[in-house]
Short mmCIF file of C-alpha atoms (C1' of nucleotides) in Angstrom, two decimals:
data_model
loop_
_atom_site.label_atom_id
_atom_site.label_comp_id
_atom_site.label_asym_id
_atom_site.label_seq_id
_atom_site.Cartn_x
_atom_site.Cartn_y
_atom_site.Cartn_z
CA MET X 1 138.81 34.59 -26.21
CA GLU X 2 138.11 37.75 -28.84
CA THR X 3 135.20 37.67 -31.66
CA PRO X 4 136.45 38.55 -35.04
CA SER X 5 133.96 41.95 -34.41
CA SER X 6 136.15 42.69 -31.53
CA SER X 7 139.38 42.76 -33.03
CA LEU X 8 137.73 45.36 -36.19
CA ILE X 9 136.85 47.76 -33.56
CA LEU X 10 140.41 47.48 -31.61
CA ASP X 11 141.96 48.31 -35.26
CA ARG X 12 139.66 51.32 -35.93
CA GLU X 13 139.44 52.44 -32.53
CA THR X 14 142.64 51.92 -30.71
CA LYS X 15 142.09 53.36 -26.92
CA ALA X 16 145.16 52.78 -24.65
CA SER X 17 143.41 50.50 -21.96
CA GLU X 18 142.61 48.26 -25.00
CA ARG X 19 146.33 48.30 -26.54
CA PRO X 20 147.68 46.23 -23.33
CA GLY X 21 151.74 46.53 -23.59
CA ASP X 22 151.08 50.23 -25.02
CA HIS X 23 152.65 53.46 -22.97
CA LYS X 24 152.76 56.28 -25.56
CA ASP X 25 150.49 58.50 -23.48
CA GLU X 26 152.82 58.21 -20.21
CA LEU X 27 156.24 58.86 -23.13
CA ARG X 28 154.34 61.64 -24.58
CA LEU X 29 153.57 63.28 -21.20
CA TRP X 30 157.08 62.51 -19.84
CA LEU X 31 158.51 64.20 -23.00
CA ARG X 32 156.30 67.00 -22.56
CA MET X 33 157.40 67.55 -18.88
CA LEU X 34 160.66 66.99 -19.65
CA THR X 35 160.46 70.22 -22.44
CA CYS X 36 159.11 72.41 -19.77
CA SER X 37 161.54 71.95 -17.41
CA THR X 38 164.48 72.23 -19.90
CA LEU X 39 162.79 75.37 -21.55
CA ILE X 40 162.32 77.03 -17.87
CA GLU X 41 166.10 75.64 -16.49
CA THR X 42 167.74 77.09 -19.54
CA GLU X 43 165.91 79.84 -19.38
CA ILE X 44 167.02 80.58 -15.80
CA ARG X 45 170.60 79.58 -16.68
CA ASN X 46 170.43 82.14 -19.05
CA ARG X 47 169.42 85.24 -16.31
CA LEU X 48 171.26 84.09 -13.88
CA ARG X 49 174.40 84.69 -15.97
CA GLU X 50 173.05 87.94 -17.89
CA GLU X 51 172.21 89.95 -14.27
CA PHE X 52 174.32 88.18 -11.38
CA LYS X 53 177.59 86.18 -13.43
CA THR X 54 176.58 83.41 -11.72
CA THR X 55 175.07 79.35 -12.29
CA LEU X 56 172.52 77.60 -11.44
CA PRO X 57 174.14 75.34 -8.98
CA ARG X 58 175.54 77.96 -6.96
CA PHE X 59 172.20 79.55 -6.73
CA ASP X 60 170.00 76.25 -6.04
CA LEU X 61 172.91 75.32 -3.28
CA MET X 62 172.74 79.11 -1.62
CA ALA X 63 169.13 78.60 -1.82
CA GLN X 64 169.38 75.91 1.15
CA LEU X 65 171.64 77.29 3.04
CA ASP X 66 169.46 80.79 3.44
CA LYS X 67 166.78 78.34 4.55
CA THR X 68 168.58 77.84 8.12
CA ALA X 69 170.15 79.62 10.57
CA VAL X 70 172.31 76.85 12.03
CA GLY X 71 173.56 76.12 8.57
CA MET X 72 173.74 72.57 7.28
CA THR X 73 175.99 70.14 6.62
CA VAL X 74 177.20 68.63 3.38
CA GLY X 75 175.40 65.23 3.28
CA GLU X 76 172.17 67.73 4.20
CA VAL X 77 172.80 69.67 1.36
CA SER X 78 173.57 66.74 -1.50
CA GLN X 79 170.53 65.18 0.43
CA ARG X 80 168.22 68.12 -0.57
CA LEU X 81 169.37 69.30 -3.71
CA MET X 82 169.31 65.17 -4.93
CA VAL X 83 173.33 65.77 -6.15
CA SER X 84 175.91 63.82 -5.12
CA ASN X 85 178.48 64.24 -1.74
CA GLY X 86 181.34 65.19 -4.46
CA ASN X 87 179.14 67.71 -6.05
CA VAL X 88 178.51 69.71 -3.10
CA THR X 89 182.24 69.83 -2.39
CA ALA X 90 182.95 71.11 -5.60
CA VAL X 91 180.62 73.74 -5.61
CA VAL X 92 180.48 75.04 -2.61
CA ALA X 93 184.78 75.05 -2.93
CA GLY X 94 183.93 77.73 -5.42
CA LEU X 95 181.40 79.90 -3.22
CA VAL X 96 183.48 79.86 -0.55
CA THR X 97 186.96 81.00 -2.27
CA ASP X 98 184.36 84.00 -4.12
CA GLY X 99 183.55 84.38 0.50
CA LEU X 100 179.59 83.98 -0.40
CA VAL X 101 180.12 80.35 2.09
CA ASP X 102 181.81 79.44 5.20
CA LYS X 103 182.54 76.14 5.66
CA ARG X 104 184.09 74.83 9.08
CA SER X 105 183.98 71.18 10.61
CA ALA X 106 181.36 70.91 13.38
CA PRO X 107 183.51 70.51 17.15
CA GLN X 108 181.39 68.01 18.69
CA ASP X 109 181.88 65.64 15.73
CA ARG X 110 185.29 66.50 12.94
CA ARG X 111 183.78 64.48 10.15
CA VAL X 112 181.32 66.67 9.53
CA GLN X 113 181.49 70.09 8.00
CA ILE X 114 179.12 72.85 8.49
CA LEU X 115 178.16 75.13 5.78
CA THR X 116 176.37 78.54 6.00
CA LEU X 117 176.29 81.74 4.04
CA THR X 118 178.79 84.44 4.55
CA ALA X 119 176.26 87.82 5.85
CA GLN X 120 177.49 88.76 1.94
CA GLY X 121 176.71 85.67 0.19
CA ARG X 122 173.11 85.83 2.53
CA LYS X 123 173.05 89.64 0.67
CA PHE X 124 173.72 88.34 -2.49
CA PHE X 125 171.32 86.01 -2.77
CA ARG X 126 168.07 87.26 -1.45
CA ALA X 127 168.95 89.94 -4.38
CA MET X 128 168.93 86.60 -6.65
CA ALA X 129 166.17 84.95 -5.16
CA GLU X 130 163.80 88.49 -5.47
CA ARG X 131 164.53 88.13 -9.15
CA HIS X 132 164.32 84.75 -9.57
CA GLU X 133 160.86 84.67 -8.26
CA GLU X 134 159.54 87.57 -10.57
CA TRP X 135 161.04 85.81 -13.16
CA ILE X 136 159.26 82.36 -12.43
CA ALA X 137 155.73 84.43 -12.13
CA GLU X 138 156.39 85.80 -15.75
CA LEU X 139 157.22 82.49 -16.87
CA PHE X 140 154.07 80.71 -16.18
CA VAL X 141 152.37 84.21 -17.24
CA GLY X 142 149.90 82.46 -19.08
CA LEU X 143 148.53 79.98 -16.83
CA ASP X 144 145.72 81.05 -14.27
CA GLN X 145 145.39 80.50 -10.73
CA ALA X 146 142.58 77.64 -10.64
CA ASP X 147 145.74 76.02 -13.83
CA ILE X 148 148.65 76.93 -11.21
CA ALA X 149 146.18 74.94 -8.58
CA GLN X 150 145.42 72.02 -10.67
CA LEU X 151 148.73 71.51 -12.37
CA PHE X 152 150.58 71.53 -8.45
CA ARG X 153 147.94 68.74 -7.32
CA LEU X 154 148.30 66.77 -10.38
CA LEU X 155 152.58 66.94 -9.98
CA GLY X 156 151.89 66.26 -6.49
CA GLN X 157 150.35 62.82 -7.16
CA THR X 158 153.03 62.35 -9.76
CA LYS X 159 156.07 62.76 -6.90
CA SER X 160 153.93 60.28 -4.71
CA SER X 161 153.72 57.67 -7.95
CA LEU X 162 157.51 58.22 -8.28
CA HIS X 163 158.50 58.03 -4.73
CA ARG X 164 156.52 54.78 -4.84
CA ALA X 165 157.39 53.27 -7.81
CA ILE X 166 161.33 54.20 -6.98
CA ALA X 167 160.94 53.10 -3.49
CA GLY X 168 159.49 49.57 -4.70
CA ARG X 169 162.72 48.93 -7.20
CA THR X 170 165.53 50.03 -5.08
CA ASP X 171 163.77 47.11 -2.48
CA GLN X 172 163.76 44.36 -4.91
CA ALA X 173 167.17 45.48 -6.06
CA ALA X 174 168.39 45.17 -2.26
CA LYS X 175 166.69 42.04 -2.05
CA GLY X 176 168.37 40.71 -4.90
CA ASP X 177 171.65 41.69 -3.45
CA ALA X 178 170.96 39.98 -0.24
CA MET R 1 144.69 104.78 -0.67
CA GLU R 2 143.77 101.96 2.20
CA THR R 3 141.39 102.49 4.96
CA PRO R 4 142.77 100.83 8.05
CA SER R 5 140.33 98.24 7.96
CA SER R 6 141.35 96.93 4.48
CA SER R 7 145.09 96.11 5.93
CA LEU R 8 143.56 94.53 8.61
CA ILE R 9 142.34 91.68 6.43
CA LEU R 10 145.19 91.87 4.27
CA ASP R 11 147.14 90.45 6.96
CA ARG R 12 144.92 87.91 8.13
CA GLU R 13 143.78 86.51 5.22
CA THR R 14 146.43 86.43 2.57
CA LYS R 15 144.97 85.29 -0.40
CA ALA R 16 147.62 85.64 -3.78
CA SER R 17 144.83 87.97 -5.64
CA GLU R 18 145.31 90.47 -2.50
CA ARG R 19 148.99 90.22 -2.59
CA PRO R 20 150.69 92.07 -5.69
CA GLY R 21 154.53 91.16 -6.05
CA ASP R 22 154.03 88.34 -4.49
CA HIS R 23 154.24 84.92 -6.81
CA LYS R 24 154.92 81.98 -4.52
CA ASP R 25 152.22 79.71 -5.86
CA GLU R 26 154.43 79.65 -9.41
CA LEU R 27 157.61 79.26 -7.22
CA ARG R 28 156.32 76.13 -5.32
CA LEU R 29 155.33 74.92 -8.59
CA TRP R 30 158.47 74.95 -10.52
CA LEU R 31 160.21 73.25 -7.10
CA ARG R 32 157.54 70.77 -7.75
CA MET R 33 157.79 70.13 -11.50
CA LEU R 34 161.29 70.00 -11.50
CA THR R 35 161.27 67.37 -8.60
CA CYS R 36 159.26 65.88 -11.23
CA SER R 37 161.25 65.50 -13.48
CA THR R 38 165.09 64.95 -12.09
CA LEU R 39 163.16 61.73 -10.11
CA ILE R 40 162.41 60.44 -13.53
CA GLU R 41 165.69 61.25 -14.97
CA THR R 42 167.89 59.87 -12.71
CA GLU R 43 165.80 56.61 -12.59
CA ILE R 44 166.19 56.37 -16.31
CA ARG R 45 169.98 57.45 -16.18
CA ASN R 46 170.42 54.47 -12.98
CA ARG R 47 168.53 52.29 -15.30
CA LEU R 48 170.28 52.63 -18.77
CA ARG R 49 173.31 52.44 -17.42
CA GLU R 50 172.29 48.98 -15.36
CA GLU R 51 170.64 47.43 -17.69
CA PHE R 52 172.44 48.91 -21.30
CA LYS R 53 175.55 50.09 -20.07
CA THR R 54 174.94 53.51 -21.56
CA THR R 55 173.78 56.97 -20.80
CA LEU R 56 170.71 59.17 -21.24
CA PRO R 57 172.46 61.64 -23.75
CA ARG R 58 173.60 59.14 -25.93
CA PHE R 59 169.99 57.23 -25.83
CA ASP R 60 168.14 60.50 -26.37
CA LEU R 61 170.78 61.50 -29.41
CA MET R 62 169.74 57.87 -30.76
CA ALA R 63 165.90 58.28 -30.53
CA GLN R 64 166.45 61.61 -32.38
CA LEU R 65 167.85 59.53 -35.48
CA ASP R 66 165.66 56.87 -35.03
CA LYS R 67 163.19 58.82 -36.50
CA THR R 68 164.57 59.39 -39.55
CA ALA R 69 165.39 58.01 -42.49
CA VAL R 70 167.68 59.76 -44.30
CA GLY R 71 169.27 60.87 -41.36
CA MET R 72 170.12 64.45 -39.54
CA THR R 73 172.38 66.77 -39.19
CA VAL R 74 174.49 67.95 -36.20
CA GLY R 75 172.15 71.19 -35.82
CA GLU R 76 169.36 69.60 -36.61
CA VAL R 77 169.45 67.38 -33.37
CA SER R 78 170.66 70.40 -31.33
CA GLN R 79 167.97 71.83 -31.90
CA ARG R 80 165.77 69.18 -31.45
CA LEU R 81 167.63 68.26 -28.09
CA MET R 82 168.22 71.50 -27.03
CA VAL R 83 171.72 71.09 -26.43
CA SER R 84 174.78 73.12 -28.38
CA ASN R 85 176.49 72.36 -31.22
CA GLY R 86 179.90 71.29 -29.79
CA ASN R 87 177.58 68.98 -27.77
CA VAL R 88 176.57 67.02 -30.39
CA THR R 89 179.71 66.67 -31.62
CA ALA R 90 180.92 64.98 -28.10
CA VAL R 91 178.52 62.38 -28.02
CA VAL R 92 178.48 61.22 -31.86
CA ALA R 93 182.07 61.13 -31.22
CA GLY R 94 181.47 58.38 -28.40
CA LEU R 95 178.66 56.42 -30.44
CA VAL R 96 180.74 56.67 -33.85
CA THR R 97 183.53 54.83 -31.87
CA ASP R 98 180.83 51.93 -30.42
CA GLY R 99 179.71 51.38 -33.90
CA LEU R 100 176.20 52.93 -33.15
CA VAL R 101 176.48 55.93 -35.40
CA ASP R 102 177.06 56.74 -39.03
CA LYS R 103 179.13 60.67 -39.60
CA ARG R 104 179.60 61.50 -43.50
CA SER R 105 179.46 64.61 -44.75
CA ALA R 106 177.05 66.05 -47.34
CA PRO R 107 178.17 65.46 -50.93
CA GLN R 108 176.41 68.43 -51.82
CA ASP R 109 177.67 70.55 -48.68
CA ARG R 110 180.66 69.63 -47.07
CA ARG R 111 179.56 71.68 -44.20
CA VAL R 112 176.98 69.75 -43.52
CA GLN R 113 177.46 66.39 -41.65
CA ILE R 114 175.09 64.15 -41.71
CA LEU R 115 173.85 61.55 -38.66
CA THR R 116 172.48 57.85 -39.46
CA LEU R 117 172.39 55.33 -36.95
CA THR R 118 174.16 51.78 -38.36
CA ALA R 119 172.11 48.59 -38.43
CA GLN R 120 173.78 47.91 -34.64
CA GLY R 121 172.94 51.00 -33.26
CA ARG R 122 169.26 50.60 -34.62
CA LYS R 123 168.84 47.55 -33.11
CA PHE R 124 170.22 48.27 -29.70
CA PHE R 125 167.96 51.25 -29.80
CA ARG R 126 165.17 49.85 -30.47
CA ALA R 127 165.50 47.44 -27.07
CA MET R 128 166.84 50.34 -25.37
CA ALA R 129 163.10 52.51 -26.38
CA GLU R 130 160.38 49.36 -25.43
CA ARG R 131 162.22 48.74 -22.37
CA HIS R 132 162.57 52.83 -21.72
CA GLU R 133 158.10 53.01 -22.81
CA GLU R 134 157.83 50.51 -19.81
CA TRP R 135 159.94 52.60 -17.23
CA ILE R 136 158.08 55.27 -18.08
CA ALA R 137 154.85 53.80 -17.63
CA GLU R 138 155.72 51.98 -14.16
CA LEU R 139 156.42 55.40 -12.98
CA PHE R 140 153.12 57.31 -14.01
CA VAL R 141 151.43 54.07 -12.23
CA GLY R 142 149.54 55.98 -9.87
CA LEU R 143 147.81 58.44 -12.52
CA ASP R 144 144.53 57.07 -14.36
CA GLN R 145 143.99 58.47 -17.83
CA ALA R 146 142.14 61.35 -17.63
CA ASP R 147 144.60 62.69 -14.98
CA ILE R 148 147.41 61.95 -17.97
CA ALA R 149 145.38 63.74 -20.40
CA GLN R 150 144.65 66.65 -18.02
CA LEU R 151 148.12 67.22 -16.90
CA PHE R 152 149.37 67.00 -20.89
CA ARG R 153 146.31 69.45 -20.95
CA LEU R 154 148.42 71.51 -18.53
CA LEU R 155 151.45 71.35 -20.31
CA GLY R 156 151.04 71.83 -22.73
CA GLN R 157 149.55 75.53 -21.51
CA THR R 158 152.52 76.10 -19.97
CA LYS R 159 154.77 75.08 -22.30
CA SER R 160 152.94 77.68 -25.07
CA SER R 161 153.55 80.48 -22.05
CA LEU R 162 156.84 79.47 -21.42
CA HIS R 163 157.31 80.22 -25.80
CA ARG R 164 155.89 83.30 -25.59
CA ALA R 165 157.30 84.52 -21.93
CA ILE R 166 161.09 83.09 -24.03
CA ALA R 167 160.64 84.76 -26.89
CA GLY R 168 159.65 88.23 -25.86
CA ARG R 169 162.83 88.36 -23.50
CA THR R 170 165.06 87.60 -26.33
CA ASP R 171 162.90 90.15 -28.85
CA GLN R 172 164.08 92.53 -26.47
CA ALA R 173 167.29 91.62 -25.98
CA ALA R 174 167.91 91.57 -29.88
CA LYS R 175 166.30 94.97 -30.01
CA GLY R 176 168.92 96.40 -27.19
CA ASP R 177 171.60 94.74 -29.10
CA ALA R 178 170.78 96.76 -32.29
"C1'" DC C 1 190.50 49.04 25.40
"C1'" DA C 2 191.23 47.56 20.54
"C1'" DA C 3 189.00 45.67 16.21
"C1'" DA C 4 185.22 46.39 12.91
"C1'" DA C 5 181.52 48.73 11.40
"C1'" DA C 6 179.27 52.51 10.42
"C1'" DT C 7 179.33 58.24 8.80
"C1'" DA C 8 181.05 62.01 6.51
"C1'" DT C 9 183.42 63.84 3.56
"C1'" DT C 10 186.79 63.92 0.13
"C1'" DT C 11 189.53 62.47 -4.33
"C1'" DC C 12 189.50 60.95 -8.85
"C1'" DA C 13 188.53 59.39 -13.34
"C1'" DG C 14 185.35 59.97 -17.08
"C1'" DG C 15 181.44 61.57 -19.20
"C1'" DC C 16 178.72 66.05 -20.14
"C1'" DT C 17 177.96 70.53 -21.16
"C1'" DT C 18 178.14 74.89 -22.89
"C1'" DA C 19 179.60 80.16 -24.60
"C1'" DA C 20 183.08 81.66 -27.10
"C1'" DA C 21 186.77 81.50 -30.63
"C1'" DA C 22 188.38 78.97 -34.34
"C1'" DT C 23 187.61 76.53 -39.39
"C1'" DA C 24 185.85 75.71 -43.29
"C1'" DA C 25 182.70 75.76 -46.84
"C1'" DT C 26 178.98 78.15 -49.18
"C1'" DT C 27 176.46 82.08 -50.58
"C1'" DT C 28 175.23 87.27 -51.44
"C1'" DC C 29 176.93 91.33 -53.56
"C1'" DT C 30 179.56 94.13 -56.51
"C1'" DA B 1 185.46 86.46 -60.26
"C1'" DG B 2 186.37 88.63 -55.40
"C1'" DA B 3 185.56 89.83 -51.52
"C1'" DA B 4 182.28 90.06 -47.53
"C1'" DA B 5 178.51 87.73 -44.81
"C1'" DT B 6 176.34 83.91 -43.44
"C1'" DT B 7 176.48 79.03 -42.12
"C1'" DA B 8 177.77 74.44 -39.76
"C1'" DT B 9 180.52 72.47 -37.35
"C1'" DT B 10 184.15 71.29 -34.54
"C1'" DT B 11 187.75 73.31 -30.71
"C1'" DT B 12 188.67 75.40 -26.33
"C1'" DA B 13 188.13 75.62 -21.45
"C1'" DA B 14 185.73 75.93 -17.55
"C1'" DG B 15 182.33 74.37 -14.81
"C1'" DC B 16 179.05 70.34 -12.99
"C1'" DC B 17 178.03 65.73 -12.14
"C1'" DT B 18 178.26 60.90 -11.08
"C1'" DG B 19 179.79 56.61 -9.26
"C1'" DA B 20 183.37 54.63 -7.01
"C1'" DA B 21 187.56 54.13 -3.77
"C1'" DA B 22 189.91 56.58 -0.39
"C1'" DT B 23 190.10 59.05 3.41
"C1'" DA B 24 189.04 60.67 8.35
"C1'" DT B 25 186.64 60.04 12.27
"C1'" DT B 26 183.15 58.34 15.36
"C1'" DT B 27 180.94 53.89 16.85
"C1'" DT B 28 179.63 49.63 18.45
"C1'" DT B 29 181.20 45.23 19.62
"C1'" DG B 30 183.74 41.61 21.37
#
DNA sequence: CAAAAATATTTCAGGCTTAAAATAATTTCT
DNA sequence: AGAAATTATTTTAAGCCTGAAATATTTTTG
């Protein structure tokens, strides 16, 4: 039950906590995050094209393969990159054609394809990775160490929140299907 | 010239400020931001498909048109969404087919195409926008008001830094071309 | 052991996206 | 006015990406 005066106050100073159902702050936050991501991604795409004549999906895929000595399966890569299997298949096809990636079925389980960087691929990737790291640093140059640490921490919280919310909904959907 | 002892210290406690040329923190920050963006975007895509049988590019385009009463040109939309003109042309084509968007050349300048939401389009978009806002709030539920404000502020700084860095490089490239 | 279930990948159809070239219309310059 | 430059959009070719269906292989089960 509200008194008349409290709803007058509500009209004049609208704090988020006093407006159930309003989530404009979260929305603005998301839009700003998306703007930042898009700006960075577009810039990196442009530089990869200009300086290395390649694409971001190819760079990302090679980055995964560079992390391992023994190679990685299609499924592993698709999970880590958060893209579909079919997409990995397609991008790998291009990289194999260019001699940057090697693909062979595992001897003990012929369903599985093992992907590795070729010597040429590894060398090429390492050169790109070095430049890539410099580009990123250049883009974040307006933030000092403390800002970076804080932002990293807050995005860590965000990531946890996202995983919980998404897992929660996925579970519900699965229950509904059963 | 370094004394032997100072390089020993450098080996043992590697602070970023003591390692010129190392930018691992910025890289980790970018990867975490990308993870968050990708998780949110994928989840929103899934929900738009399931609940409204539509796509994120269509939603984003309609969101721009919903902001104006008089309509928007193809160029304006492409600039705001940070996508190519050709892309807007293609997505609009689908929306026009579905009766959600109206497209007509401006009477005073026949190069220009004016895009507006149809009545049906506006109604459909508003329904989606309401759900969309709820979804975003749900995803960020693990952050309190202070976290959101702080993250928003830091992303604002990031955005400025990006604009400066990108403008700087674009200028240089233009100078090189001249 | 053979059928059924599970797993890993590929194929397919359809939509998104871009850069560059082409088209169309307007504005500027002489 | 007429040529040249500019502006707005579309087209095109190529690559990325997805979900769903298909294929191939291995594991589980009866």
